[in-house]
Coordinates of C-alpha atoms in Angstrom, one line a residue:
X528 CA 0.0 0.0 0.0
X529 CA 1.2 3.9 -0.7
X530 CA 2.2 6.4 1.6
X531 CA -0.5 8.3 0.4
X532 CA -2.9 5.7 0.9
X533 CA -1.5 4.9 5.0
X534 CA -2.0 9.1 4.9
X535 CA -5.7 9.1 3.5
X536 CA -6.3 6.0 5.9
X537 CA -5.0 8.2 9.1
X538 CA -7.0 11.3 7.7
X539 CA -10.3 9.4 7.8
X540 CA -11.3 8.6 11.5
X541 CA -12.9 5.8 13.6
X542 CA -16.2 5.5 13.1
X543 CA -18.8 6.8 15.3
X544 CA -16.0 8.9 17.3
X545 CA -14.8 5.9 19.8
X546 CA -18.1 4.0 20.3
X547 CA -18.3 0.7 19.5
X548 CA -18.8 -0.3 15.7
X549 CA -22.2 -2.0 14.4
X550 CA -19.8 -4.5 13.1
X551 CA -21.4 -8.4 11.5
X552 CA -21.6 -10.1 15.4
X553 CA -23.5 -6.8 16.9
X554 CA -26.2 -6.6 13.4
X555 CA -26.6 -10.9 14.2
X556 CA -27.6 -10.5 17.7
X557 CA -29.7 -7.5 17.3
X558 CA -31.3 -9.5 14.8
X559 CA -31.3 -12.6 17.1
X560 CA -33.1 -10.8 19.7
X561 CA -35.2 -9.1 17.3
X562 CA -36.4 -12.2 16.5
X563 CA -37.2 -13.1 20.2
X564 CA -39.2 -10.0 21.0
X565 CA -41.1 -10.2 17.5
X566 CA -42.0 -14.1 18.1
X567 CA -43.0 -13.1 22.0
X568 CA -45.6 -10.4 20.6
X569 CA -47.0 -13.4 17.9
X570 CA -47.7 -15.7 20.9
X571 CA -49.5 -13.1 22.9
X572 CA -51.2 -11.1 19.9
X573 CA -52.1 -13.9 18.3
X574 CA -51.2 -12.0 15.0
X575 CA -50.3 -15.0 13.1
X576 CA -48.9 -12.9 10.1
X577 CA -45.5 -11.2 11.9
X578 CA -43.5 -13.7 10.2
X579 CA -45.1 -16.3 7.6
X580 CA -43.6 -16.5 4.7
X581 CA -45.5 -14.4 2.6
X582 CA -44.6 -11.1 5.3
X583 CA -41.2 -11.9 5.2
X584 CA -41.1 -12.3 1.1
X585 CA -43.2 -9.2 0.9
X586 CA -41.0 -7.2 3.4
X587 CA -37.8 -8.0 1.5
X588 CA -39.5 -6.8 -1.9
X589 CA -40.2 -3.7 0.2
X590 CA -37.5 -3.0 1.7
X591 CA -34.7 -3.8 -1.2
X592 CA -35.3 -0.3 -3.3
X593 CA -34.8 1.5 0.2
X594 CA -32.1 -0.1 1.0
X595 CA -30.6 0.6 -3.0
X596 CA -31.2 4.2 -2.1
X597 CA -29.5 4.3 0.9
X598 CA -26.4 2.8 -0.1
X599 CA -26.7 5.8 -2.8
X600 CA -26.4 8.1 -0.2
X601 CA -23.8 6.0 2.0
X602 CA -21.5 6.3 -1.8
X603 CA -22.3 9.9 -2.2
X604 CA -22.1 11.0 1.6
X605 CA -18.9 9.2 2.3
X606 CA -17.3 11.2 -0.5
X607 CA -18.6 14.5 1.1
X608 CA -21.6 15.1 -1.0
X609 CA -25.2 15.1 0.2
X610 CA -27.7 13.4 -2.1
X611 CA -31.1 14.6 -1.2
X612 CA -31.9 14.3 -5.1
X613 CA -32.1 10.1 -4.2
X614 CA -36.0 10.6 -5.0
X615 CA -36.0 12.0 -8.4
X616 CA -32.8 9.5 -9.3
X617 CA -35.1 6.6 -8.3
X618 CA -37.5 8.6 -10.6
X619 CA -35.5 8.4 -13.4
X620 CA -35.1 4.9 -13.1
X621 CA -38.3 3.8 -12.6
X622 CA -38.8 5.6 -16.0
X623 CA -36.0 4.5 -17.9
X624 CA -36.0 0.8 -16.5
X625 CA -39.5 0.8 -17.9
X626 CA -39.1 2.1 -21.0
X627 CA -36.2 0.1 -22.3
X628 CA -37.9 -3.1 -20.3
X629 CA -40.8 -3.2 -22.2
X630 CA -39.3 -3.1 -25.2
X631 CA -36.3 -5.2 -25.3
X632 CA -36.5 -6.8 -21.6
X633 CA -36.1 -7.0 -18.0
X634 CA -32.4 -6.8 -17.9
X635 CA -31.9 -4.3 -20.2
X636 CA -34.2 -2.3 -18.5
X637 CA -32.4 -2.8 -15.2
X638 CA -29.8 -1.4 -17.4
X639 CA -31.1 1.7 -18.8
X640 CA -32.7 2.1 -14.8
X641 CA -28.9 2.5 -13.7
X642 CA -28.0 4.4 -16.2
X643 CA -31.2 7.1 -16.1
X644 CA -29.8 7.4 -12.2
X645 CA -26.2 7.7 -13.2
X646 CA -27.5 10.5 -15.4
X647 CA -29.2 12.8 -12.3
X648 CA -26.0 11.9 -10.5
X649 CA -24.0 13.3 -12.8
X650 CA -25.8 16.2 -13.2
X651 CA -26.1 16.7 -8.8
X652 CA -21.9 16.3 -9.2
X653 CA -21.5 18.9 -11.7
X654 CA -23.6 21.5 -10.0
X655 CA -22.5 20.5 -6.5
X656 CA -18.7 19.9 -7.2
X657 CA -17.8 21.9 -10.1
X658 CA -20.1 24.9 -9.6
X659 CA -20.3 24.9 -5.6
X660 CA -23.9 24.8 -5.8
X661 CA -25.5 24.3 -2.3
X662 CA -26.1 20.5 -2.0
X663 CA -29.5 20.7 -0.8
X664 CA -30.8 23.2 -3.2
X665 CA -29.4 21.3 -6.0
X666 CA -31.1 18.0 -5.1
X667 CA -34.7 19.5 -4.5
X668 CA -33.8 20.9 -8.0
X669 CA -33.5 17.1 -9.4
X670 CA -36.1 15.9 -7.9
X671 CA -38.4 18.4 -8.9
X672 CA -36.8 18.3 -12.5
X673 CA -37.1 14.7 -12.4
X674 CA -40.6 14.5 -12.0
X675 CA -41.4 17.0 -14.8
X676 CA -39.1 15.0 -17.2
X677 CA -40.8 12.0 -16.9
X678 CA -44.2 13.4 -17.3
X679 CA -43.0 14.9 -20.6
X680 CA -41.6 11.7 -21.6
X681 CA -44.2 9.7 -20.8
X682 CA -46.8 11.6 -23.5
X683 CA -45.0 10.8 -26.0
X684 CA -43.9 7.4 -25.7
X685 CA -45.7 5.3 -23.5
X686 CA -49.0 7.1 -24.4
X687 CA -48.4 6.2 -27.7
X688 CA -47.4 2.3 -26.9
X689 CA -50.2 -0.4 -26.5
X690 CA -51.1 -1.3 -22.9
X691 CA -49.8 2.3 -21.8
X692 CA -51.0 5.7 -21.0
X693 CA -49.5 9.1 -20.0
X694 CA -49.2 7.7 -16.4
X695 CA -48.1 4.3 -16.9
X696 CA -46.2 2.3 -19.0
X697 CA -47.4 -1.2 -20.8
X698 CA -46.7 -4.4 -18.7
X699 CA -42.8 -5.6 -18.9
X700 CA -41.4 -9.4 -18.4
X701 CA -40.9 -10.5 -15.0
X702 CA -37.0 -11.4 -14.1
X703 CA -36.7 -15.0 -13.1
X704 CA -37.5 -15.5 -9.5
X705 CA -35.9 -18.3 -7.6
X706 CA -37.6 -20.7 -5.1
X707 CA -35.6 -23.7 -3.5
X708 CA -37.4 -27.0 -4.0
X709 CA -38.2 -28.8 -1.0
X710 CA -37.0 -26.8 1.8
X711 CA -38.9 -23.9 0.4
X712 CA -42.0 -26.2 1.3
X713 CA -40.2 -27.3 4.4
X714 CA -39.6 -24.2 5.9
X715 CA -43.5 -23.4 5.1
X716 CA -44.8 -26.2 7.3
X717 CA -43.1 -25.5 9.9
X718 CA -43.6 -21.7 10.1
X719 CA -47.7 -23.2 10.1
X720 CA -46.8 -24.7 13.5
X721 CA -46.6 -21.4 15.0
X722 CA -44.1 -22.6 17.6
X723 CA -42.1 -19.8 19.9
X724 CA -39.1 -19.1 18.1
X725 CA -38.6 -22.0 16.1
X726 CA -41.7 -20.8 13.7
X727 CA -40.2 -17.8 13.3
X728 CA -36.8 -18.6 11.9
X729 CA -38.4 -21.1 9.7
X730 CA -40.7 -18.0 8.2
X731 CA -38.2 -15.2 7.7
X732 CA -35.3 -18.1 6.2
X733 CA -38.7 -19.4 4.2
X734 CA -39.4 -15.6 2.6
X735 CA -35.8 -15.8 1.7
X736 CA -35.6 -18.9 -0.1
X737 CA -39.2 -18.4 -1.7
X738 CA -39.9 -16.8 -4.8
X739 CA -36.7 -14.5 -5.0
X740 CA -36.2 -12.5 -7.6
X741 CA -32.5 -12.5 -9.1
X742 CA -32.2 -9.0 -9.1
X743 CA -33.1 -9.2 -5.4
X744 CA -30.0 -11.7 -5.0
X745 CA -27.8 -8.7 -6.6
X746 CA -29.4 -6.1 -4.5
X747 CA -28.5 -8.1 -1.4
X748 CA -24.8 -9.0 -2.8
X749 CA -24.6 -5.0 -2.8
X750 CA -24.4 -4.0 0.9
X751 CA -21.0 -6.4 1.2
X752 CA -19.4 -5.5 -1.8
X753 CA -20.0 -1.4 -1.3
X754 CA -18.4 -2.4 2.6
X755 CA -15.6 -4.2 1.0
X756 CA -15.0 -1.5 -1.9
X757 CA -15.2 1.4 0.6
X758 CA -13.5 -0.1 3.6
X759 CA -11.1 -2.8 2.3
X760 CA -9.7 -1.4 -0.9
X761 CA -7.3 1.9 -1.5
X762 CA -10.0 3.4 -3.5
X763 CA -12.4 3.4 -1.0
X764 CA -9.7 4.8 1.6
X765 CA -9.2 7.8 -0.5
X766 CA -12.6 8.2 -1.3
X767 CA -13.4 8.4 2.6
X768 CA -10.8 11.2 2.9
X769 CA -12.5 13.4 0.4
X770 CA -15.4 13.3 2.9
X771 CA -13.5 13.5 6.2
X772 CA -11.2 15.9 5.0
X773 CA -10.8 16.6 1.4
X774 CA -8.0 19.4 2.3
X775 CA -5.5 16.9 3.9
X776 CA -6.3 14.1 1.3
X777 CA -5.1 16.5 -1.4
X778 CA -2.3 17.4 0.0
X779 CA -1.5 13.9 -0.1
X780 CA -2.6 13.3 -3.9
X781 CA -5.7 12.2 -4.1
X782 CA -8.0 14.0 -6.7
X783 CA -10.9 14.9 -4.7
X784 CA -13.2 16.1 -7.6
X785 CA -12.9 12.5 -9.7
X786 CA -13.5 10.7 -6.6
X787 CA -16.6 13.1 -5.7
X788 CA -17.7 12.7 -9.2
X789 CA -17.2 9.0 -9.0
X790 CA -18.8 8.7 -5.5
X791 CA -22.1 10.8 -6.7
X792 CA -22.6 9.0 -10.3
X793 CA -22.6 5.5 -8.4
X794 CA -24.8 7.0 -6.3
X795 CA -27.1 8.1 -8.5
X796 CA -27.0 4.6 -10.5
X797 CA -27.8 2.4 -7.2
X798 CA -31.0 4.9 -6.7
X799 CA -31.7 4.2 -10.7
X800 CA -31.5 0.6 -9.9
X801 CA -33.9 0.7 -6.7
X802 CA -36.4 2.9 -9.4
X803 CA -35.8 0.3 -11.8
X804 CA -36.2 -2.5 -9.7
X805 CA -40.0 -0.9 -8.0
X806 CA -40.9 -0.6 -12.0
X807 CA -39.7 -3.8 -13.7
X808 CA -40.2 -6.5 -10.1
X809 CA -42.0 -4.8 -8.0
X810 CA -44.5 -3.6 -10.2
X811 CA -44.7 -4.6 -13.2
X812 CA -45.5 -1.2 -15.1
X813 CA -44.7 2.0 -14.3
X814 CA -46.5 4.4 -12.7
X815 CA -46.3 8.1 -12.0
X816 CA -45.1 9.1 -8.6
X817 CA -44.5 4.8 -7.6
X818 CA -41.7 6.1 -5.3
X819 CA -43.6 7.2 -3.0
X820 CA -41.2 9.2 -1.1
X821 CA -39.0 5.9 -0.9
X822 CA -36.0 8.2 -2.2
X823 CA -36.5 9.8 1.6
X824 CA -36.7 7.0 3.4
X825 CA -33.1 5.8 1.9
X826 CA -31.6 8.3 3.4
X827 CA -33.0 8.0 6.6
X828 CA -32.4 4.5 6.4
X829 CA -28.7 5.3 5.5
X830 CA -28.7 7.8 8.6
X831 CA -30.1 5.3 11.2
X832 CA -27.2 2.9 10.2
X833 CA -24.6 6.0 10.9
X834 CA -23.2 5.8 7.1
X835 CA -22.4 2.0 7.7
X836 CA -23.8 -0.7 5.1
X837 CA -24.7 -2.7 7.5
X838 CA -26.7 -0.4 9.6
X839 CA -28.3 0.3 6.7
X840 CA -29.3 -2.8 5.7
X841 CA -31.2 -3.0 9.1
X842 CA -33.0 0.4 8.8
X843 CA -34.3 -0.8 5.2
X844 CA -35.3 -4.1 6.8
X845 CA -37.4 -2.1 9.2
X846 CA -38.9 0.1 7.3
X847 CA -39.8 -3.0 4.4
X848 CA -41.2 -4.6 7.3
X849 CA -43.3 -2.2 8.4
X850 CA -44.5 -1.2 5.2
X851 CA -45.5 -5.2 4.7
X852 CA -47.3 -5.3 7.3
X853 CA -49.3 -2.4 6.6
X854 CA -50.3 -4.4 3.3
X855 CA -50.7 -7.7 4.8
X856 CA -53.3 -8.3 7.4
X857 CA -53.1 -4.1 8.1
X858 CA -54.6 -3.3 11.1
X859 CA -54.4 -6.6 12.8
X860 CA -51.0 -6.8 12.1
X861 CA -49.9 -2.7 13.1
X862 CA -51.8 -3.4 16.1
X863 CA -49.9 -5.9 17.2
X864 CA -46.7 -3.9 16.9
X865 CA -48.0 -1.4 19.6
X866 CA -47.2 -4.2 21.7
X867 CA -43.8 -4.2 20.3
X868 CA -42.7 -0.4 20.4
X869 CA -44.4 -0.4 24.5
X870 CA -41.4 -3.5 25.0
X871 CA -38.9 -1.8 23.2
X872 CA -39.5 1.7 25.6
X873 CA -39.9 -0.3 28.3
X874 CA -36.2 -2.2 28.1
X875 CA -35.1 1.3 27.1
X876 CA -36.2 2.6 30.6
X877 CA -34.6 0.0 32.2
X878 CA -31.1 0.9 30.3
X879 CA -31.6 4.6 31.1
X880 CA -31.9 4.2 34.5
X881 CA -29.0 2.0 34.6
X882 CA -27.4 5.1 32.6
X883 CA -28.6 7.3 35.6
X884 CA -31.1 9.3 32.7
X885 CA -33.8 9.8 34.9
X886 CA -36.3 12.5 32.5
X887 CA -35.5 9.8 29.5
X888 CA -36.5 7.2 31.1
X889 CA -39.7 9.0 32.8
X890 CA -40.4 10.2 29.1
X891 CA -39.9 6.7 28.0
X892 CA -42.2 4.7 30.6
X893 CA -45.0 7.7 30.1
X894 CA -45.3 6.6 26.1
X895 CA -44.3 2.9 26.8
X896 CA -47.3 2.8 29.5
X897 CA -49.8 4.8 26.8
X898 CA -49.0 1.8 24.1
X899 CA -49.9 -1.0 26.6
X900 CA -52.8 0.7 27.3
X901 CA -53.7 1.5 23.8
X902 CA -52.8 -1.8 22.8
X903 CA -54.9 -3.4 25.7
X904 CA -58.4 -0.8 25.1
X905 CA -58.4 -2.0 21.3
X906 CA -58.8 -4.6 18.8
X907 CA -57.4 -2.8 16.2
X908 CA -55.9 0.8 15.2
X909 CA -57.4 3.4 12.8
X910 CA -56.9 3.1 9.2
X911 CA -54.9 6.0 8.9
X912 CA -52.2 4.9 11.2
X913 CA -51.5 1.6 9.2
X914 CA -51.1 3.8 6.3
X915 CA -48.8 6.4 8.4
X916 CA -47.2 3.2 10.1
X917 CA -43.7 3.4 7.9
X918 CA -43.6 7.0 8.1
X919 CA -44.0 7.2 11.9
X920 CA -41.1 4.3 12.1
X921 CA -38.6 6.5 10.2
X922 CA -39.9 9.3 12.3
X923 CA -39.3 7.4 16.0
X924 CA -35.8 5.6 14.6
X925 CA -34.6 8.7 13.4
X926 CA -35.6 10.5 17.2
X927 CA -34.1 7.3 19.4
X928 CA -30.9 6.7 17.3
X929 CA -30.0 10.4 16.8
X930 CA -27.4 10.3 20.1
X931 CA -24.8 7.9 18.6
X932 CA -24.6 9.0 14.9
X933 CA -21.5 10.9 13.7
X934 CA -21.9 11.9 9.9
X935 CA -18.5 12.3 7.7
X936 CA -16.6 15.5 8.6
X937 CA -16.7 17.1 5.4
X938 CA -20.3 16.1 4.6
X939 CA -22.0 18.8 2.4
X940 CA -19.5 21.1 2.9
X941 CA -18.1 23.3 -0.5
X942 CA -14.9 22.3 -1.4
X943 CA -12.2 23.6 -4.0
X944 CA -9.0 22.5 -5.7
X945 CA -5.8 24.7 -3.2
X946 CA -8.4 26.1 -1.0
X947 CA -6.0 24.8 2.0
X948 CA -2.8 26.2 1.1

């Protein structure tokens, strides 16, 4: 390895200022006891539905275009850049997967998707990077400009195509979804049995072995390859410097505007791939304003796992779950996790008290006690809070993990070529 490489390495500090890393162990036993407190809420709700099969499929289908956003803005954010434009990237794709995938196929529609992404990346590095253009301003701007693009595009192409309209494309070819014989229908049985625990595992490993879409397998292959590229190789070393400290890392060589560049295109082409993968597997078709604000959630997502890949794998999984269980069984089923959130608060007021935070943990026990009660006085809860159900997660995740994050030094601040010497 270079000198300049050891350099950029010592320029770009610990994560999460000295606390301990989400590292593979911690995300296995927060999903371990995730596990145990979901399964614990099944026995006592009776809420059957938590995790069959079918939830767990239909959460991963939900939560892979989040989670392709978010490791947008992990790429660009790392490198220095805020990407709030992630919704009108995923825009573009959704547009230009659809179009290119209903003429000539899926995969060459997942194609075009990237590259429609790649294209509002591009355009986000050269106003941000080149022309110094406030990074929040400049992403509203795609989004916006996104929208209005697509809309144009859409009269005169897939309103003139058989099957579509202004607003929605004609049908495209379903990628090949994989489903393992025999333990597939294995794992099913069992997860029938509703047993503590053991049911449980057996659903969420059946969802994942059940129906899965290649470009799902590719989505998930993404969260380790962007941790190996980023943490384990030279280029993602120097790209980290440009968003710790893009002075120091030119001072030792490194080009800060290519790897900005580089850092906001890929960015923009994992969001183009989320868009193209609601459109082409999700979907079906596409359909005007199908994002639904998933764009957003990304970056939440990406800020609940503190800029880590694996952090924000789990705040994608959340938020997919959530979202699935709005659409399956609804009310029951969003009930049921009012039993959830009172546990959660109610092990959090026994950790700040051990922590000596005596108005968090009267705060926490005041809203934990309201959700038993709530939970308890009901059968089921208002329409409009299953729909609000995802929203309201990102919301309270955001709130309760706020303390520990610590975002890239650099991140969204201007930057130009000498400006340290």
């Amino acid at each position: 390895m270079s000198t300049s490489t050891v350099s950029a390495t010592n320029a770009a500090p610990k994560e999460g200022g000295g606390r301990r890393k989400l590292t593979l162990p911690w995300i296995l036993l927060i999903i371990a006891a995730g596990l145990v407190l979901i399964s614990l809420v099944r026995t006592i709700s009776g809420a059957s539905d938590l995790t069959s099969v079918g939830q767990i499929s239909g959460a991963l289908e939900l939560a892979v275009p989040i989670g392709l956003a978010g490791l947008g803005g992990l790429w660009a954010e790392r490198a220095g850049v805020v990407n709030i434009g992630l919704e009108g990237m995923m825009v573009l794709g959704t547009w230009f997967g659809a179009w290119a995938g209903f003429q000539w196929g899926p995969w060459t529609g997942v194609a075009f998707g990237i590259i429609g992404g790649a294209l509002g990346g591009l355009l986000h590095a050269i106003v941000t990077v080149t022309f110094g253009v406030n990074h929040i301003v400049s992403g509203v701007a795609i989004n916006i400009l996104a929208i209005g693009v697509t809309r144009y595009l859409s009269n005169f192409t897939f309103a003139e195509a058989e099957g579509g309209s202004s607003k929605q494309s004609p049908r495209i070819d379903s990628i090949t979804e994989i489903t393992v014989p025999g333990l597939a229908d294995w794992l099913a049985d069992l997860q029938a049995k509703h047993w503590f625990l053991v049911s449980d595992i057996a659903g969420v490993l059946g969802g994942l072995v059940t129906g899965l879409s290649l470009l799902t397998v590719v989505a998930l292959l993404l969260v380790p390859g962007t941790w190996w590229v980023l943490w384990r190789t030279a280029f993602g070393l120097r790209l980290r410097s440009c968003g710790e400290n893009p002075v120091a890392a030119e001072s030792l060589g490194v080009n800060v505007y290519k790897y900005k560049y580089i850092a906001v295109v890929v960015s923009g082409g994992l969001a183009g791939l989320a868009g193209a993968f609601l459109a082409i597997v999700a979907t079906g078709i596409y359909q005007e304003g199908q994002t639904g604000g998933r764009g957003y959630i990304g970056l939440a997502a990406m800020i609940f796992g503190n800029w880590m890949p694996g952090g924000m794998a789990l705040g994608a999984g959340l938020f997919g779950f959530t979202d699935s269980l709005k659409l399956r069984g609804g009310a029951e089923n969003v009930h049921a996790m009012l039993l959830l959130i009172a546990i959660l608060l109610t092990l959090a007021v026994i950790w700040q008290l051990y922590k000596k935070k005596y108005v968090s943990a009267v705060v926490s026990a005041v809203v934990a006690g309201g959700l038993y009660a709530w939970y308890a006085l009901t059968d089921q809860v208002p329409s409009q809070f299953v729909d609000a159900a995802p929203y309201v997660t990102t919301l309270l995740v955001l709130a309760l993990s706020a303390q520990r994050l610590r975002m890239p030094k650099a991140d969204g601040m201007p930057y130009r070529k000498g400006q340290g010497k």
